[in-house]
Amino acid sequence: MKTLVIVTHPSIETSVINQRWVEELQKYPDKYTVHELHKAYPDGNIDAEKEQQLIETHGSLVLQFPVYWFNCPPLLKKWLDDVFAYGWAYGSGGGDKLKDRKTALAVTAGIKEEDYREEGKYRYTLEQLLTPFETTFLYCRANYRSFFAYYGKETKPGINDESASSDLETNVREYLNFIDSL
């Protein structure tokens, strides 16, 4: 079955990394469905039943987003609150729709990877900061498969720089391999 990639970026048109990831995913519509929340719900009013049906028609689920203040963009949090509802994602009365579903995260972190360490500038690893997402998936009995990250956009040279462009293209291939290995 295809992988559903929920993309949440409030300004994807100005994004370098997330936009490039989306462009690459869209080249393979037989493998991936890219669902951009800000395009689907510009007013922020989420159709939870429609989103649940979309998830149910796919095998794996990936949440793709930039790390915002060491968390996710607000629309993704609202999506999780609305879509992962009692009786659907967890609880009695059919709350098993995520059970055993392969799930993962794909995040862009503007900060350098070395700053995400106990001895680093922010004292916590990205894995530690993303723990609430892992815990949510585990609570819903999903098969959480970890996360994929692109670090350091804030400190890397412009994308037109040959080295940065080469790094990005390598990262894009690694991202698709990550999803395919779920």
XYZ file of N, CA and C in Angstrom:
546
model
N 0.827 -1.197 0.000
C 0.000 0.000 0.000
C 0.868 1.256 0.000
N 0.294 2.324 -0.457
C 1.003 3.593 -0.540
C 1.230 4.200 0.849
N 2.198 5.087 0.900
C 2.494 5.834 2.110
C 1.834 7.205 2.025
N 1.157 7.589 3.076
C 0.549 8.916 3.183
C 1.524 9.826 3.917
N 1.886 10.939 3.276
C 2.790 11.904 3.889
C 1.985 13.170 4.161
N 1.780 13.454 5.443
C 1.065 14.654 5.871
C 2.098 15.761 6.013
N 2.037 16.744 5.131
C 2.998 17.842 5.121
C 2.355 19.056 5.780
N 3.025 19.577 6.791
C 2.512 20.761 7.480
C 3.612 21.808 7.517
N 3.489 22.765 6.625
C 4.442 23.870 6.558
C 3.648 25.117 6.164
N 3.586 26.105 7.048
C 2.746 27.280 6.774
C 3.203 28.137 5.600
N 4.450 27.972 5.165
C 4.918 28.741 4.002
C 5.805 27.849 3.132
N 5.219 26.774 2.650
C 5.964 25.785 1.866
C 6.608 26.417 0.630
N 5.985 27.439 0.085
C 6.523 28.070 -1.121
C 7.861 28.764 -0.874
N 8.182 29.091 0.363
C 9.474 29.704 0.676
C 10.445 28.703 1.312
N 9.974 27.502 1.531
C 10.816 26.473 2.126
C 11.768 25.910 1.072
N 12.963 25.613 1.482
C 13.910 24.971 0.575
C 13.825 23.457 0.743
N 13.969 22.990 1.959
C 14.062 21.552 2.211
C 12.700 20.873 2.076
N 11.705 21.331 2.829
C 10.388 20.690 2.766
C 9.814 20.726 1.354
N 9.990 21.840 0.676
C 9.494 21.952 -0.694
C 10.196 20.950 -1.610
N 11.498 20.806 -1.448
C 12.246 19.856 -2.278
C 11.821 18.427 -1.975
N 11.601 18.115 -0.689
C 11.108 16.789 -0.332
C 9.771 16.514 -1.016
N 8.854 17.493 -0.957
C 7.539 17.334 -1.570
C 7.662 17.127 -3.076
N 8.478 17.928 -3.725
C 8.677 17.788 -5.174
C 9.114 16.373 -5.529
N 10.025 15.836 -4.752
C 10.528 14.496 -5.049
C 9.458 13.435 -4.787
N 8.755 13.547 -3.686
C 7.690 12.592 -3.374
C 6.628 12.583 -4.472
N 6.304 13.754 -4.996
C 5.253 13.858 -6.012
C 5.648 13.223 -7.342
N 6.903 12.914 -7.520
C 7.345 12.223 -8.731
C 6.922 10.757 -8.730
N 6.487 10.250 -7.575
C 6.148 8.829 -7.423
C 4.739 8.670 -6.853
N 3.716 9.083 -7.609
C 2.337 9.021 -7.089
C 1.840 7.600 -6.839
N 2.504 6.619 -7.405
C 2.143 5.231 -7.163
C 2.633 4.741 -5.793
N 3.590 5.460 -5.205
C 4.161 5.063 -3.919
C 3.744 5.958 -2.762
N 3.547 7.272 -3.056
C 3.312 8.246 -1.988
C 2.129 9.150 -2.326
N 1.345 9.442 -1.313
C 0.324 10.480 -1.415
C 0.786 11.626 -0.541
N 0.981 12.790 -1.144
C 1.392 13.980 -0.402
C 0.144 14.797 -0.105
N -0.097 15.025 1.174
C -1.286 15.763 1.616
C -0.817 16.977 2.411
N -0.934 18.149 1.799
C -0.457 19.384 2.421
C -1.590 20.038 3.216
N -1.453 20.036 4.530
C -2.529 20.527 5.401
C -2.851 22.004 5.203
N -1.843 22.838 5.000
C -2.133 24.270 4.842
C -2.860 24.564 3.539
N -2.664 23.742 2.531
C -3.408 23.891 1.275
C -4.815 23.317 1.408
N -4.943 22.201 2.104
C -6.251 21.558 2.276
C -7.146 22.326 3.244
N -6.544 22.969 4.245
C -7.313 23.649 5.296
C -6.752 25.036 5.577
N -6.824 25.950 4.618
C -6.273 27.294 4.839
C -6.969 28.039 5.982
N -8.204 27.641 6.276
C -8.933 28.271 7.380
C -8.722 27.547 8.708
N -7.993 26.432 8.689
C -7.699 25.684 9.904
C -8.819 24.778 10.373
N -9.919 24.714 9.636
C -11.048 23.855 10.007
C -10.864 22.485 9.363
N -10.460 21.535 10.156
C -10.101 20.200 9.676
C -11.318 19.285 9.633
N -11.477 18.589 8.535
C -12.524 17.582 8.382
C -11.942 16.260 8.886
N -12.143 15.992 10.161
C -11.515 14.827 10.803
C -11.923 13.517 10.150
N -13.192 13.386 9.804
C -13.651 12.130 9.195
C -12.966 11.900 7.842
N -12.840 12.936 7.051
C -12.157 12.834 5.753
C -10.692 12.439 5.956
N -10.036 13.033 6.949
C -8.637 12.714 7.240
C -8.485 11.284 7.727
N -9.405 10.837 8.546
C -9.362 9.455 9.032
C -9.508 8.476 7.874
N -10.435 8.762 6.958
C -10.626 7.893 5.786
C -9.363 7.869 4.929
N -8.725 9.020 4.787
C -7.486 9.090 4.013
C -6.410 8.205 4.638
N -6.263 8.273 5.927
C -5.281 7.431 6.625
C -5.610 5.955 6.422
N -6.885 5.613 6.542
C -7.303 4.218 6.435
C -7.033 3.618 5.058
N -6.946 4.452 4.028
C -6.711 3.941 2.673
C -5.229 3.845 2.326
N -4.378 4.085 3.283
C -2.933 4.018 3.068
C -2.303 3.041 4.049
N -1.124 2.569 3.691
C -0.415 1.637 4.561
C 0.329 2.339 5.679
N 1.297 3.153 5.312
C 2.130 3.846 6.294
C 1.745 5.320 6.371
N 2.145 5.950 7.482
C 1.839 7.361 7.712
C 3.108 8.084 8.149
N 3.442 9.158 7.429
C 4.598 9.982 7.782
C 4.112 11.405 8.004
N 4.527 12.001 9.110
C 4.240 13.407 9.382
C 5.502 14.195 9.057
N 5.403 15.102 8.095
C 6.552 15.902 7.661
C 6.318 17.359 8.043
N 7.289 17.936 8.749
C 7.126 19.320 9.199
C 8.456 19.925 9.629
N 8.526 21.266 9.627
C 9.693 21.927 10.207
C 9.512 21.996 11.725
N 10.589 21.882 12.450
C 10.523 22.023 13.901
C 10.318 23.506 14.221
N 9.227 23.805 14.910
C 8.865 25.175 15.305
C 8.957 25.273 16.823
N 9.799 26.119 17.319
C 9.947 26.285 18.762
C 10.014 24.932 19.460
N 10.805 24.029 18.859
C 11.064 22.710 19.424
C 9.807 21.858 19.493
N 8.910 22.070 18.550
C 7.651 21.346 18.450
C 7.222 21.341 16.987
N 5.942 21.090 16.742
C 5.418 21.087 15.386
C 4.629 22.371 15.125
N 4.354 22.688 13.861
C 3.502 23.837 13.558
C 2.111 23.639 14.181
N 1.455 24.723 14.563
C 0.153 24.624 15.243
C -0.909 23.830 14.484
N -0.942 23.937 13.160
C -1.966 23.210 12.412
C -1.787 21.700 12.536
N -0.569 21.226 12.633
C -0.355 19.792 12.818
C -0.838 19.356 14.194
N -0.610 20.157 15.206
C -1.113 19.820 16.545
C -2.632 19.744 16.529
N -3.273 20.702 15.872
C -4.742 20.683 15.761
C -5.194 19.442 14.988
N -4.482 19.117 13.914
C -4.810 17.926 13.128
C -4.741 16.676 14.011
N -3.678 16.545 14.777
C -3.552 15.395 15.676
C -4.712 15.354 16.678
N -5.029 16.497 17.270
C -6.117 16.555 18.251
C -7.457 16.166 17.633
N -7.712 16.627 16.407
C -8.999 16.373 15.754
C -9.090 14.973 15.152
N -8.029 14.525 14.524
C -8.064 13.274 13.760
C -7.824 12.052 14.638
N -6.906 12.115 15.560
C -6.608 10.976 16.423
C -7.609 10.947 17.582
N -8.848 10.756 17.247
C -9.957 10.865 18.193
C -10.213 9.554 18.938
N -10.811 9.712 20.108
C -11.269 8.562 20.900
C -12.287 7.788 20.066
N -12.155 6.478 20.073
C -13.060 5.638 19.307
C -12.584 5.404 17.879
N -11.576 6.153 17.457
C -10.980 5.915 16.137
C -9.513 5.524 16.301
N -8.715 6.379 16.918
C -7.281 6.118 17.083
C -6.974 5.338 18.366
N -7.823 5.450 19.339
C -7.610 4.783 20.627
C -8.958 4.634 21.320
N -8.984 3.878 22.400
C -10.197 3.716 23.191
C -11.097 2.603 22.667
N -12.246 2.505 23.282
C -13.180 1.438 22.915
C -14.016 1.844 21.707
N -14.777 0.902 21.216
C -15.673 1.185 20.097
C -14.964 1.415 18.777
N -13.930 0.641 18.504
C -13.243 0.759 17.219
C -11.998 1.612 17.246
N -11.507 1.945 18.417
C -10.336 2.814 18.525
C -9.030 2.133 18.195
N -8.978 1.485 17.064
C -7.779 0.729 16.699
C -7.297 1.004 15.278
N -7.688 2.113 14.709
C -7.390 2.378 13.295
C -5.912 2.653 13.022
N -5.146 2.945 14.045
C -3.705 3.130 13.869
C -2.908 1.911 14.332
N -3.596 0.942 14.883
C -2.925 -0.243 15.415
C -2.066 -0.904 14.345
N -0.790 -1.085 14.675
C 0.215 -1.730 13.827
C 0.538 -0.965 12.537
N -0.048 0.205 12.339
C 0.259 1.009 11.146
C 1.660 1.597 11.302
N 2.481 1.423 10.299
C 3.834 1.981 10.341
C 3.740 3.502 10.264
N 4.388 4.147 11.224
C 4.347 5.610 11.322
C 5.763 6.138 11.527
N 5.970 7.375 11.077
C 7.285 7.986 11.234
C 7.145 9.502 11.120
N 8.239 10.173 11.417
C 8.318 11.622 11.285
C 9.422 11.980 10.305
N 9.237 13.088 9.619
C 10.284 13.664 8.765
C 10.317 15.140 9.114
N 11.424 15.580 9.691
C 11.483 16.955 10.199
C 12.697 17.702 9.662
N 12.511 19.002 9.550
C 13.635 19.870 9.244
C 13.909 20.701 10.485
N 15.165 20.729 10.855
C 15.587 21.465 12.045
C 16.603 22.507 11.599
N 16.278 23.748 11.791
C 17.170 24.819 11.361
C 18.495 24.829 12.094
N 18.509 24.244 13.250
C 19.682 24.257 14.121
C 20.620 23.111 13.756
N 21.907 23.315 13.953
C 22.908 22.283 13.664
C 22.701 21.065 14.559
N 23.029 19.909 14.021
C 22.851 18.660 14.756
C 23.630 18.654 16.071
N 24.839 19.224 16.080
C 25.637 19.212 17.306
C 25.030 20.062 18.431
N 24.135 20.975 18.084
C 23.445 21.747 19.119
C 22.347 20.936 19.800
N 21.922 19.850 19.150
C 20.914 18.947 19.717
C 21.605 17.790 20.436
N 22.328 18.115 21.487
C 23.007 17.117 22.308
C 22.955 17.574 23.755
N 23.161 16.644 24.658
C 23.176 17.009 26.082
C 24.187 18.103 26.362
N 25.343 18.008 25.707
C 26.392 19.001 25.914
C 26.291 20.147 24.898
N 25.276 20.098 24.047
C 25.087 21.121 23.022
C 24.358 22.350 23.550
N 24.162 23.274 22.674
C 23.561 24.564 23.007
C 22.173 24.434 23.639
N 21.376 23.456 23.174
C 19.993 23.335 23.659
C 19.772 22.175 24.623
N 20.838 21.413 24.944
C 20.852 20.390 25.994
C 19.964 19.179 25.760
N 19.232 19.129 24.678
C 18.369 17.983 24.398
C 18.590 17.525 22.965
N 18.467 16.217 22.756
C 18.570 15.691 21.407
C 17.239 15.913 20.686
N 17.280 15.866 19.377
C 16.041 15.974 18.610
C 15.138 14.786 18.937
N 15.730 13.629 19.147
C 14.947 12.450 19.541
C 14.176 12.719 20.835
N 14.814 13.350 21.812
C 14.130 13.673 23.064
C 13.001 14.670 22.832
N 13.244 15.667 22.003
C 12.221 16.678 21.741
C 11.019 16.113 20.986
N 11.248 15.070 20.195
C 10.160 14.457 19.423
C 9.455 13.330 20.178
N 9.855 13.084 21.409
C 9.263 12.020 22.218
C 7.737 12.103 22.326
N 7.120 13.283 22.451
C 5.651 13.312 22.514
C 4.972 12.701 21.279
N 5.583 12.823 20.122
C 5.009 12.220 18.913
C 5.121 10.703 18.988
N 6.301 10.229 19.384
C 6.489 8.788 19.546
C 5.495 8.234 20.565
N 5.337 8.926 21.682
C 4.417 8.485 22.728
C 2.972 8.462 22.229
N 2.602 9.448 21.440
C 1.256 9.485 20.852
C 1.032 8.259 19.972
N 1.994 7.969 19.098
C 1.862 6.804 18.230
C 1.807 5.512 19.050
N 2.638 5.409 20.072
C 2.629 4.209 20.907
C 1.301 4.072 21.651
N 0.763 5.185 22.117
C -0.527 5.157 22.818
C -1.628 4.637 21.891
N -1.519 4.970 20.620
C -2.503 4.518 19.625
C -2.144 3.146 19.057
N -1.122 2.527 19.614
C -0.668 1.189 19.233
C -0.170 1.108 17.793
N 0.297 2.250 17.281
C 0.904 2.265 15.944
C 2.325 1.713 16.041
N 2.880 1.398 14.908
C 4.236 0.861 14.823
C 5.174 2.027 14.487
N 5.595 2.760 15.503
C 6.438 3.934 15.292
C 7.832 3.512 14.852
N 8.294 4.087 13.720
C 9.552 3.684 13.113
C 10.650 4.746 13.171
N 10.520 5.711 14.039
C 11.528 6.744 14.256
C 11.306 7.958 13.360
N 12.394 8.726 13.174
C 12.266 9.972 12.417
C 13.459 10.148 11.484
N 13.235 10.983 10.486
C 14.268 11.380 9.544
C 14.416 12.888 9.695
N 15.647 13.390 9.673
C 15.846 14.825 9.899
C 16.853 15.430 8.942
N 16.605 16.681 8.653
C 17.565 17.534 7.956
C 17.929 18.626 8.946
N 19.204 18.702 9.309
C 19.667 19.658 10.315
C 20.368 20.853 9.676
N 20.308 21.984 10.356
C 21.203 23.090 10.103
C 20.908 24.022 8.957
N 19.691 24.084 8.478
C 19.389 24.986 7.354
C 19.750 26.432 7.688
N 19.587 26.828 8.939
C 19.890 28.216 9.331
C 21.361 28.561 9.144
N 22.225 27.554 9.194
C 23.663 27.822 9.161
C 24.338 27.374 7.871
N 23.597 26.717 6.970
C 24.203 26.235 5.723
C 24.144 27.318 4.661
N 25.076 27.278 3.719
C 25.065 28.274 2.639
C 23.788 28.167 1.811
N 23.541 29.166 0.993
C 22.357 29.196 0.136
C 22.268 27.972 -0.750
N 21.061 27.619 -1.148
C 20.825 26.409 -1.918
C 21.490 26.483 -3.295
N 21.778 27.672 -3.781
C 22.447 27.804 -5.073
C 23.925 27.445 -4.984
N 24.437 27.380 -3.775
C 25.810 26.950 -3.559
C 25.912 25.478 -3.975
N 26.919 25.139 -4.762
C 27.048 23.784 -5.308
C 27.134 22.719 -4.218
N 27.869 22.990 -3.156
C 28.016 22.038 -2.054
C 26.689 21.821 -1.337
N 25.979 22.909 -1.039
C 24.692 22.800 -0.343
C 23.676 22.078 -1.218
N 23.691 22.364 -2.513
C 22.772 21.708 -3.436
C 23.044 20.208 -3.492
N 24.299 19.822 -3.517
C 24.673 18.411 -3.530
C 24.249 17.729 -2.231
N 24.460 18.404 -1.094
C 24.035 17.867 0.208
C 22.526 17.649 0.240
N 21.784 18.616 -0.302
C 20.324 18.511 -0.311
C 19.879 17.329 -1.166
N 20.459 17.154 -2.331
C 20.057 16.047 -3.198
C 20.388 14.698 -2.567
N 21.493 14.622 -1.862
C 21.817 13.396 -1.114
C 20.768 13.159 -0.044
N 20.400 14.216 0.661
C 19.388 14.117 1.712
C 18.041 13.668 1.141
N 17.669 14.181 -0.009
C 16.404 13.805 -0.643
C 16.380 12.303 -0.922
N 17.456 11.776 -1.473
C 17.536 10.324 -1.733
C 17.440 9.534 -0.427
N 18.122 10.029 0.617
C 18.076 9.353 1.921
C 16.665 9.385 2.506
N 15.958 10.485 2.296
C 14.577 10.601 2.793
C 13.679 9.554 2.126
N 13.754 9.445 0.810
C 12.935 8.445 0.118
C 13.312 7.023 0.549
N 14.591 6.773 0.748
C 15.023 5.448 1.240
C 14.467 5.191 2.634
N 14.462 6.223 3.481
C 13.897 6.087 4.820
C 12.431 5.671 4.740
N 11.648 6.385 3.943
C 10.219 6.064 3.812
C 10.031 4.660 3.243
N 10.794 4.332 2.225
C 10.650 3.017 1.598
C 11.034 1.876 2.534
N 11.848 2.152 3.529
C 12.280 1.103 4.464
C 11.352 0.951 5.670
N 10.301 1.760 5.726
C 9.368 1.621 6.848
C 8.792 0.231 6.809
